[in-house]
Amino acid sequence: MNKKQLTYLIAAVFLVFSCHTKPGKISQKMNRHPVLQPDYAEVIIPANIAPLNFCVEEPGDRFFVEVKGKTGAMTVSSNDGTFRFPEKKWKKLLEQNLNHPLNYTVYAEREGEWLQFESFSQKVAADRVDPFLYYRLLHPGYESWTEISIVQRNLESFKERTVVENNVLDQNCVNCHAFNQQNPEDFMLHVRGSHGGTYFLEGENLVNVNLKTEGNENGATYPRWHPSGRYVAFSSNKVVQQFHSSASKKIEVSDLNSKLVLYDRERNEMMDINVQNSGQFMDTYPEWSPDGRYLYFCRAEQIGKEYDYRDIQYDLYRVEFHPETRKTGVAEPVFKASEVNKSVSFPRIAPDGNSLVFTFHDYGCFPIWHKEADLYSINLVDFEVEKLPVNSDFTESYHSWSSNGRWLLFSSKRGDGLSARPYMAHVSETGELGKPFILPQKDPRFYERFVKTFNIPEFSTSAVSFSPGKLRKTANSQPVQAQWTNQ
């Protein structure tokens, strides 16, 4: 058989196979949606998202799905219920159906008979999502610090790139990466250990700055960029960890004391942020308003030598900030969670400045091991508080906003109760949230076998520019020493 004949034979076999995988006569219509993994039914998706591949968790010998929009359609067949949609066809279909639904009809063949499931839909929002997502990957149970990385994921495809891997830094801990309003030109991360410091991306260069000074013995963590890019607010914490034998909660992290500090990048100066009576309170988790005129933070009463960590509860406060002089006003309460026997953490303000989302939990300031932790929002116009509809029976935390304010990103442990996975939900112009959906993967069974947790997911409008080699070179250079000032 020559090459030409072989090509015709392969084409004929493929044609016959394709015909047999398409539904023939429908013997039964199922009055329910098929069970999907992940569950991507009835969600609102960005116009530029990668294909939402899924598995049909139904018995069958062959499967078929038909996707129809107001304009255009595509079909995919599968022998095992796993559907991977061609990226080019997927992108074209989304662009053809902005602000319109895609309707999915799934068929399953059982013993020669075809079943048709009730159709489900996905609405294609014209609101695009920032094209890049950054997150820290690590083991969820604190068993190992030898495998930590910060990863860049292209949300418009399945391309992934490791930005920072701690084996480049002699297994030092890398954490607390942060962008200024999703802008990678203002990017920083912390490193703890022998190459410890705060690494700032300045143009194409990385600069390692030592923020530990005589006035700031506990270092700086939980960074938040001032919108101007000149300042970064941190909390300076003295932390203790309590390890538990319970499988459902392995660790609790508590502050022994904490305060808010400010780094002025232009002057290379560190200073306390004056929030009045700071010695009486523990202040942590700073967050700037989008106009840079207010600094929000979490505040609890300073604990004594004898304390029960379950009694520590944080309220939400804010203080007026004057960028020109670095002066602050009088700290004022925004939401007294302690009055309802609760605690707040991770305040994050929407880009329009009208609402703030926080994690609401029973006590403390480290809710990622709190099963009861949920996401709540507060309207910064009338200060009304409400529970968001995106919550589950497991931990929700580490939330952030897209640059256009139309997508809320957060980590959830709803899959297995242990590993945090990134979810996103659409936010309408009136503030209504759509059903959350998990970050799509090329292999829809990815999350069943991937054991690491996704930590601090953050959107970015473009890719960061430094390489692992540049990070290593910076780590081996002499760090810049920040200076403390009382002004």
Coordinates of C-alpha atoms in Angstrom, one line a residue:
M1 CA 0.0 0.0 0.0
N2 CA 1.5 3.3 -1.0
K3 CA 1.4 6.5 1.0
K4 CA -1.6 8.0 -1.0
Q5 CA -3.7 4.9 -0.5
L6 CA -2.9 4.8 3.2
T7 CA -4.0 8.5 3.6
Y8 CA -7.3 7.6 1.9
L9 CA -7.8 4.6 4.2
I10 CA -7.2 6.7 7.3
A11 CA -9.6 9.3 6.2
A12 CA -12.3 6.7 5.5
V13 CA -11.8 5.1 8.9
F14 CA -12.0 8.5 10.6
L15 CA -15.2 9.3 8.6
V16 CA -16.9 6.0 9.6
F17 CA -15.8 6.5 13.3
S18 CA -17.1 10.1 13.3
C19 CA -20.4 9.0 12.0
H20 CA -20.8 6.3 14.6
T21 CA -20.0 8.8 17.4
K22 CA -22.8 11.2 16.4
P23 CA -26.2 10.6 17.9
G24 CA -28.6 8.6 15.9
K25 CA -32.3 8.2 16.8
I26 CA -32.9 9.5 20.3
S27 CA -34.5 6.8 22.4
Q28 CA -35.0 8.8 25.6
K29 CA -34.9 12.4 26.7
M30 CA -33.6 12.9 30.2
N31 CA -35.4 15.6 32.2
R32 CA -32.3 16.8 33.9
H33 CA -28.9 18.3 33.2
P34 CA -26.0 15.9 32.9
V35 CA -23.6 15.7 35.9
L36 CA -20.5 17.7 34.9
Q37 CA -17.0 17.9 36.4
P38 CA -16.1 20.7 36.8
D39 CA -19.6 22.2 37.0
Y40 CA -19.7 24.8 34.3
A41 CA -23.4 24.9 33.8
E42 CA -25.3 28.2 34.0
V43 CA -22.2 30.4 34.5
I44 CA -21.3 33.7 33.1
I45 CA -17.9 33.6 31.4
P46 CA -15.4 36.2 30.0
A47 CA -15.2 36.7 26.3
N48 CA -11.5 35.9 26.4
I49 CA -11.4 32.9 28.7
A50 CA -9.7 29.6 27.7
P51 CA -12.1 26.6 26.8
L52 CA -14.1 25.4 29.8
N53 CA -13.3 21.7 29.2
F54 CA -15.3 19.3 31.3
C55 CA -16.2 15.6 31.9
V56 CA -19.7 14.1 31.8
E57 CA -20.1 12.0 34.9
E58 CA -22.7 9.7 33.4
P59 CA -22.6 6.1 32.4
G60 CA -22.2 5.6 28.6
D61 CA -20.2 4.0 25.8
R62 CA -20.0 7.1 23.7
F63 CA -20.7 10.8 24.2
F64 CA -21.5 13.8 22.1
V65 CA -22.0 17.5 22.8
E66 CA -23.4 20.2 20.6
V67 CA -22.7 23.8 21.4
K68 CA -24.9 26.5 19.8
G69 CA -24.8 30.2 20.0
K70 CA -27.0 32.9 18.5
T71 CA -24.3 32.8 15.8
G72 CA -22.2 29.7 15.1
A73 CA -22.0 26.2 16.6
M74 CA -19.5 23.4 17.2
T75 CA -19.7 19.7 18.0
V76 CA -17.3 17.4 19.9
S77 CA -17.5 13.7 20.4
S78 CA -15.9 11.6 23.2
N79 CA -15.5 7.9 24.0
D80 CA -15.1 8.5 27.8
G81 CA -17.1 11.6 28.5
T82 CA -14.1 13.9 28.5
F83 CA -14.6 17.0 26.3
R84 CA -11.7 19.2 25.2
F85 CA -12.9 22.0 23.0
P86 CA -10.6 23.2 20.1
E87 CA -9.2 26.6 21.1
K88 CA -9.5 28.3 17.8
K89 CA -13.2 27.3 17.3
W90 CA -13.9 28.1 21.0
K91 CA -12.5 31.7 20.7
K92 CA -14.4 32.3 17.5
L93 CA -17.7 31.1 19.0
L94 CA -17.2 33.4 22.1
E95 CA -16.5 36.4 19.9
Q96 CA -19.6 35.7 17.8
N97 CA -21.8 35.6 20.9
L98 CA -20.9 38.5 23.2
N99 CA -23.7 39.1 25.7
H100 CA -25.5 36.0 24.4
P101 CA -25.7 32.4 25.8
L102 CA -24.0 29.3 24.5
N103 CA -26.4 26.4 24.7
Y104 CA -25.0 22.9 25.4
T105 CA -26.8 19.7 24.6
V106 CA -25.1 16.5 25.8
Y107 CA -25.9 13.0 24.4
A108 CA -24.8 9.6 25.8
E109 CA -25.0 6.3 24.1
R110 CA -25.8 3.2 26.3
E111 CA -25.9 -0.2 24.7
G112 CA -26.6 1.2 21.3
E113 CA -29.3 3.7 22.3
W114 CA -28.8 7.4 22.5
L115 CA -30.0 9.5 25.5
Q116 CA -30.4 13.3 25.3
F117 CA -29.9 15.4 28.4
E118 CA -31.6 18.7 29.1
S119 CA -29.6 21.6 27.7
F120 CA -27.6 24.0 29.9
S121 CA -26.1 27.3 29.0
Q122 CA -23.1 29.6 29.6
K123 CA -23.6 33.4 29.0
V124 CA -20.6 35.1 27.2
A125 CA -20.0 38.4 28.9
A126 CA -18.5 41.2 26.8
D127 CA -16.6 42.1 30.0
R128 CA -13.1 40.7 29.4
V129 CA -11.0 39.4 32.2
D130 CA -7.3 40.5 32.7
P131 CA -5.3 38.0 30.6
F132 CA -2.9 36.8 33.3
L133 CA -3.3 35.2 36.7
Y134 CA -0.5 34.8 39.3
Y135 CA -0.6 32.4 42.2
R136 CA 1.7 30.7 44.6
L137 CA 1.8 26.9 44.5
L138 CA 2.7 24.9 47.7
H139 CA 1.6 21.9 49.6
P140 CA -1.6 22.6 51.6
G141 CA -0.6 21.1 54.9
Y142 CA 2.7 22.8 55.7
E143 CA 4.5 19.4 55.3
S144 CA 7.2 20.9 53.0
W145 CA 8.8 24.2 52.2
T146 CA 11.1 22.8 49.5
E147 CA 8.6 23.1 46.7
I148 CA 7.2 26.6 46.5
S149 CA 6.7 28.6 43.2
I150 CA 4.9 31.6 41.9
V151 CA 3.2 30.7 38.6
Q152 CA 1.9 32.8 35.7
R153 CA -1.1 31.5 33.9
N154 CA -2.5 32.9 30.7
L155 CA -6.2 32.9 31.1
E156 CA -6.8 33.1 27.4
S157 CA -5.1 29.8 26.9
F158 CA -3.6 27.0 29.0
K159 CA 0.0 28.3 28.8
E160 CA 1.8 28.4 32.2
R161 CA 5.1 29.8 33.2
T162 CA 7.0 29.5 36.5
V163 CA 8.0 33.1 37.5
V164 CA 9.7 32.2 40.8
E165 CA 10.8 28.8 42.0
N166 CA 12.4 28.5 45.4
N167 CA 15.0 26.0 44.3
V168 CA 16.5 29.0 42.4
L169 CA 16.9 30.7 45.9
D170 CA 18.3 27.7 47.8
Q171 CA 14.9 26.6 48.9
N172 CA 14.1 29.9 50.6
C173 CA 10.4 30.7 51.2
V174 CA 8.9 33.0 48.5
N175 CA 5.6 34.7 49.4
C176 CA 3.4 37.8 49.4
H177 CA 3.6 38.7 45.7
A178 CA 1.7 41.9 45.0
F179 CA 0.7 44.1 42.0
N180 CA -0.3 47.7 42.0
Q181 CA -3.8 47.6 40.6
Q182 CA -3.0 44.6 38.4
N183 CA -0.1 46.4 36.8
P184 CA 3.0 44.3 36.5
E185 CA 5.2 47.4 36.2
D186 CA 4.7 47.7 40.0
F187 CA 5.4 44.2 41.2
M188 CA 7.0 42.9 44.4
L189 CA 7.5 39.7 46.4
H190 CA 9.0 38.7 49.7
V191 CA 11.7 36.1 50.2
R192 CA 12.5 34.7 53.7
G193 CA 15.7 32.9 54.6
S194 CA 19.3 33.3 53.5
H195 CA 18.3 35.4 50.5
G196 CA 15.6 37.3 52.5
G197 CA 14.3 40.6 51.5
T198 CA 11.6 42.4 49.5
Y199 CA 12.2 42.3 45.8
F200 CA 10.8 45.2 43.7
L201 CA 10.6 45.1 39.9
E202 CA 11.8 48.5 38.6
G203 CA 11.6 48.6 34.8
E204 CA 13.5 45.5 33.7
N205 CA 15.6 45.3 36.9
L206 CA 14.9 43.6 40.2
V207 CA 16.0 45.4 43.4
N208 CA 16.3 43.6 46.8
V209 CA 15.5 45.9 49.6
N210 CA 16.0 45.1 53.3
L211 CA 13.0 46.6 55.1
K212 CA 14.1 45.5 58.5
T213 CA 15.2 48.6 60.4
E214 CA 15.7 49.6 64.0
G215 CA 12.1 50.9 64.1
N216 CA 10.7 47.8 62.5
E217 CA 12.1 44.7 64.1
N218 CA 9.4 42.3 62.9
G219 CA 10.0 43.1 59.2
A220 CA 7.1 43.8 56.8
T221 CA 4.4 41.6 55.3
Y222 CA 0.9 41.7 53.7
P223 CA 1.9 44.5 51.2
R224 CA -0.5 46.8 49.4
W225 CA 0.6 49.3 46.8
H226 CA -0.6 52.9 47.0
P227 CA -2.2 53.7 43.6
S228 CA 0.6 56.3 43.0
G229 CA 3.2 53.5 43.0
R230 CA 5.3 55.6 45.4
Y231 CA 4.2 54.0 48.6
V232 CA 3.7 50.4 49.8
A233 CA 1.8 49.8 53.1
F234 CA 2.7 46.7 55.1
S235 CA 1.8 45.2 58.5
S236 CA 4.7 44.4 60.8
N237 CA 3.7 41.3 62.7
K238 CA 5.1 39.1 65.5
V239 CA 3.5 35.8 64.6
V240 CA 3.0 32.5 66.5
Q241 CA 1.8 29.2 65.0
Q242 CA -0.3 26.6 66.9
F243 CA -0.3 23.2 65.2
H244 CA -3.3 21.0 65.8
S245 CA -3.7 17.2 65.6
S246 CA -7.2 17.6 64.0
A247 CA -7.4 16.6 60.3
S248 CA -9.9 19.3 59.6
K249 CA -7.7 22.1 61.0
K250 CA -4.0 21.6 61.2
I251 CA -2.8 25.1 62.1
E252 CA -3.8 28.4 63.6
V253 CA -1.7 31.6 63.0
S254 CA -2.0 34.4 65.5
D255 CA -0.4 37.8 66.0
L256 CA 1.2 38.6 69.3
N257 CA 1.5 42.2 68.2
S258 CA 1.3 44.0 64.9
K259 CA 1.4 47.5 63.5
L260 CA 1.1 49.3 60.1
V261 CA 4.2 50.6 58.4
L262 CA 4.8 52.6 55.2
Y263 CA 7.7 52.3 52.7
D264 CA 8.4 55.4 50.6
R265 CA 10.1 54.1 47.5
E266 CA 11.3 57.6 46.3
R267 CA 13.1 58.2 49.6
N268 CA 13.9 54.6 50.5
E269 CA 12.3 55.3 54.0
M270 CA 10.3 53.2 56.4
M271 CA 8.0 54.8 58.9
D272 CA 5.1 54.0 61.2
I273 CA 1.6 54.7 59.9
N274 CA 0.0 56.8 62.6
V275 CA -3.4 55.3 63.3
Q276 CA -3.6 56.6 67.0
N277 CA -3.3 54.4 70.1
S278 CA -1.5 51.8 68.0
G279 CA 0.1 50.3 71.2
Q280 CA -3.4 49.4 72.4
F281 CA -4.3 47.5 69.2
M282 CA -3.0 45.0 66.7
D283 CA -3.3 46.4 63.2
T284 CA -2.9 44.3 60.1
Y285 CA -4.0 43.8 56.5
P286 CA -3.8 47.3 55.0
E287 CA -5.8 48.1 51.9
W288 CA -5.8 51.4 49.9
S289 CA -8.9 53.0 48.4
P290 CA -8.5 53.4 44.6
D291 CA -8.0 57.2 44.9
G292 CA -5.3 56.6 47.5
R293 CA -7.0 58.9 50.1
Y294 CA -8.0 56.2 52.6
L295 CA -6.1 53.3 54.1
Y296 CA -8.4 50.5 55.4
F297 CA -7.1 47.9 57.8
C298 CA -8.1 45.2 60.4
R299 CA -7.8 46.0 64.1
A300 CA -8.0 43.9 67.3
E301 CA -7.3 44.7 70.9
Q302 CA -3.7 44.0 71.9
I303 CA -3.4 40.7 73.7
G304 CA -1.6 40.1 77.0
K305 CA 0.7 37.3 78.1
E306 CA -2.2 35.1 78.8
Y307 CA -4.7 34.8 76.0
D308 CA -7.0 32.4 74.1
Y309 CA -6.5 32.8 70.3
R310 CA -10.3 32.1 69.9
D311 CA -11.0 35.4 71.7
I312 CA -9.1 37.5 69.2
Q313 CA -11.4 39.3 66.8
Y314 CA -10.6 41.9 64.3
D315 CA -12.8 44.9 63.2
L316 CA -12.5 46.9 59.9
Y317 CA -11.1 50.4 60.3
R318 CA -9.9 53.1 58.0
V319 CA -7.8 56.3 58.3
E320 CA -7.5 59.2 55.9
F321 CA -4.1 59.5 54.2
H322 CA -2.5 62.5 52.6
P323 CA 0.0 61.4 50.0
E324 CA 1.7 64.7 49.7
T325 CA 2.7 64.8 53.4
R326 CA 2.5 61.2 54.4
K327 CA 0.2 62.3 57.3
T328 CA -2.9 60.5 58.4
G329 CA -6.2 61.5 60.0
V330 CA -8.2 59.9 62.8
A331 CA -8.8 56.2 62.6
E332 CA -12.5 55.4 62.4
P333 CA -14.4 52.1 62.5
V334 CA -16.1 50.9 59.3
F335 CA -17.5 47.5 60.5
K336 CA -17.3 46.3 64.1
A337 CA -17.3 42.5 63.5
S338 CA -16.5 41.8 67.1
E339 CA -19.9 43.1 68.1
V340 CA -21.4 40.1 66.4
N341 CA -18.7 37.8 67.8
K342 CA -16.9 37.6 64.4
S343 CA -13.6 38.7 62.8
V344 CA -12.6 40.2 59.5
S345 CA -9.5 39.8 57.3
F346 CA -8.3 40.5 53.7
P347 CA -10.2 43.7 52.9
R348 CA -10.2 44.3 49.1
I349 CA -11.8 47.3 47.5
A350 CA -13.4 47.2 44.0
P351 CA -11.7 49.5 41.4
D352 CA -14.7 51.9 41.4
G353 CA -14.2 52.3 45.2
N354 CA -17.9 51.7 46.0
S355 CA -17.6 48.3 47.7
L356 CA -15.2 46.2 49.7
V357 CA -15.1 42.5 50.0
F358 CA -13.6 40.8 53.2
T359 CA -13.3 37.4 54.7
F360 CA -15.7 36.9 57.6
H361 CA -14.9 34.2 60.2
D362 CA -15.1 33.3 63.9
Y363 CA -11.8 34.6 65.2
G364 CA -8.2 35.6 64.4
C365 CA -6.7 37.0 61.3
F366 CA -5.6 33.9 59.3
P367 CA -8.8 32.3 58.0
I368 CA -7.4 29.9 55.4
W369 CA -7.8 27.1 57.9
H370 CA -11.2 28.2 59.0
K371 CA -14.0 26.1 57.4
E372 CA -16.5 28.7 58.4
A373 CA -14.7 31.5 56.5
D374 CA -17.0 33.2 54.0
L375 CA -16.8 36.2 51.7
Y376 CA -18.9 39.3 52.6
S377 CA -19.2 42.7 51.1
I378 CA -19.7 46.2 52.5
N379 CA -21.2 49.0 50.5
L380 CA -18.8 52.0 51.1
V381 CA -21.6 54.4 50.3
D382 CA -24.2 53.3 52.9
F383 CA -22.0 50.8 54.8
E384 CA -24.5 48.0 54.5
V385 CA -23.0 44.5 54.9
E386 CA -24.1 41.4 53.1
K387 CA -23.0 37.8 52.6
L388 CA -22.0 37.1 49.0
P389 CA -23.8 34.3 47.1
V390 CA -20.5 32.7 46.0
N391 CA -19.8 30.9 49.3
S392 CA -19.7 27.2 50.0
D393 CA -19.6 25.0 53.1
F394 CA -15.8 25.2 53.0
T395 CA -13.2 28.0 53.3
E396 CA -13.3 31.0 51.0
S397 CA -10.5 33.6 51.1
Y398 CA -7.7 35.3 49.2
H399 CA -10.0 37.3 47.0
S400 CA -9.1 40.0 44.5
W401 CA -10.6 42.1 41.7
S402 CA -10.0 42.3 38.0
S403 CA -8.9 45.8 36.7
N404 CA -12.3 46.5 35.3
G405 CA -14.1 45.4 38.4
R406 CA -16.3 42.9 36.5
W407 CA -14.6 39.7 37.9
L408 CA -14.1 38.6 41.5
L409 CA -11.4 36.0 42.0
F410 CA -11.0 34.0 45.2
S411 CA -9.6 30.7 46.6
S412 CA -12.0 28.0 47.8
K413 CA -11.5 24.7 49.4
R414 CA -14.9 23.4 48.3
G415 CA -13.4 20.6 46.2
D416 CA -11.8 18.5 48.9
G417 CA -11.8 20.7 52.0
L418 CA -8.0 20.8 52.0
S419 CA -6.5 22.3 48.8
A420 CA -7.5 25.9 47.8
R421 CA -8.5 26.3 44.1
P422 CA -9.0 29.5 42.2
Y423 CA -12.6 30.5 41.3
M424 CA -14.0 33.5 39.6
A425 CA -17.4 35.1 39.3
H426 CA -18.9 37.8 37.1
V427 CA -19.9 41.1 38.8
S428 CA -22.6 43.0 36.9
E429 CA -22.8 46.8 36.8
T430 CA -25.4 46.7 39.6
G431 CA -23.2 44.5 41.7
E432 CA -24.9 41.1 41.2
L433 CA -22.6 38.1 41.2
G434 CA -22.8 35.2 38.9
K435 CA -22.3 31.6 39.8
P436 CA -18.5 31.0 40.4
F437 CA -16.5 28.7 38.2
I438 CA -13.1 27.1 38.7
L439 CA -10.1 28.1 36.7
P440 CA -10.4 25.9 33.5
Q441 CA -7.6 23.4 32.7
K442 CA -6.7 21.6 29.5
D443 CA -7.3 18.3 31.3
P444 CA -10.7 18.6 33.0
R445 CA -9.6 16.0 35.5
F446 CA -6.6 18.0 36.5
Y447 CA -7.9 18.9 40.0
E448 CA -8.5 15.3 40.9
R449 CA -4.8 14.5 40.8
F450 CA -3.1 17.8 41.5
V451 CA -2.4 18.1 45.3
K452 CA -0.9 21.6 45.7
T453 CA -2.9 24.5 46.8
F454 CA -3.3 27.8 44.9
N455 CA -2.3 30.6 47.2
I456 CA -3.0 34.4 46.8
P457 CA -4.4 34.4 43.2
E458 CA -4.0 37.8 41.6
F459 CA -5.0 39.2 38.2
S460 CA -2.5 41.1 36.0
T461 CA -3.0 43.0 32.8
S462 CA 0.2 41.7 31.3
A463 CA 3.2 39.4 32.0
V464 CA 6.0 40.2 34.4
S465 CA 9.4 40.6 32.6
F466 CA 12.1 39.1 34.8
S467 CA 13.6 35.6 34.5
P468 CA 14.7 33.1 37.2
G469 CA 18.3 33.9 36.3
K470 CA 17.7 37.6 37.0
L471 CA 16.1 36.7 40.3
R472 CA 19.1 34.5 41.3
K473 CA 21.5 37.3 40.4
T474 CA 19.6 39.8 42.4
A475 CA 19.5 37.4 45.4
N476 CA 23.3 37.1 45.4
S477 CA 23.8 40.9 45.3
Q478 CA 24.0 43.2 48.3
P479 CA 20.5 44.4 49.3
V480 CA 19.6 48.0 49.6
Q481 CA 19.0 49.0 53.2
A482 CA 15.9 51.0 53.9
Q483 CA 16.2 53.8 56.4
W484 CA 13.9 54.4 59.3
T485 CA 12.3 57.8 59.9
N486 CA 9.9 59.1 62.6
Q487 CA 8.6 61.9 60.3

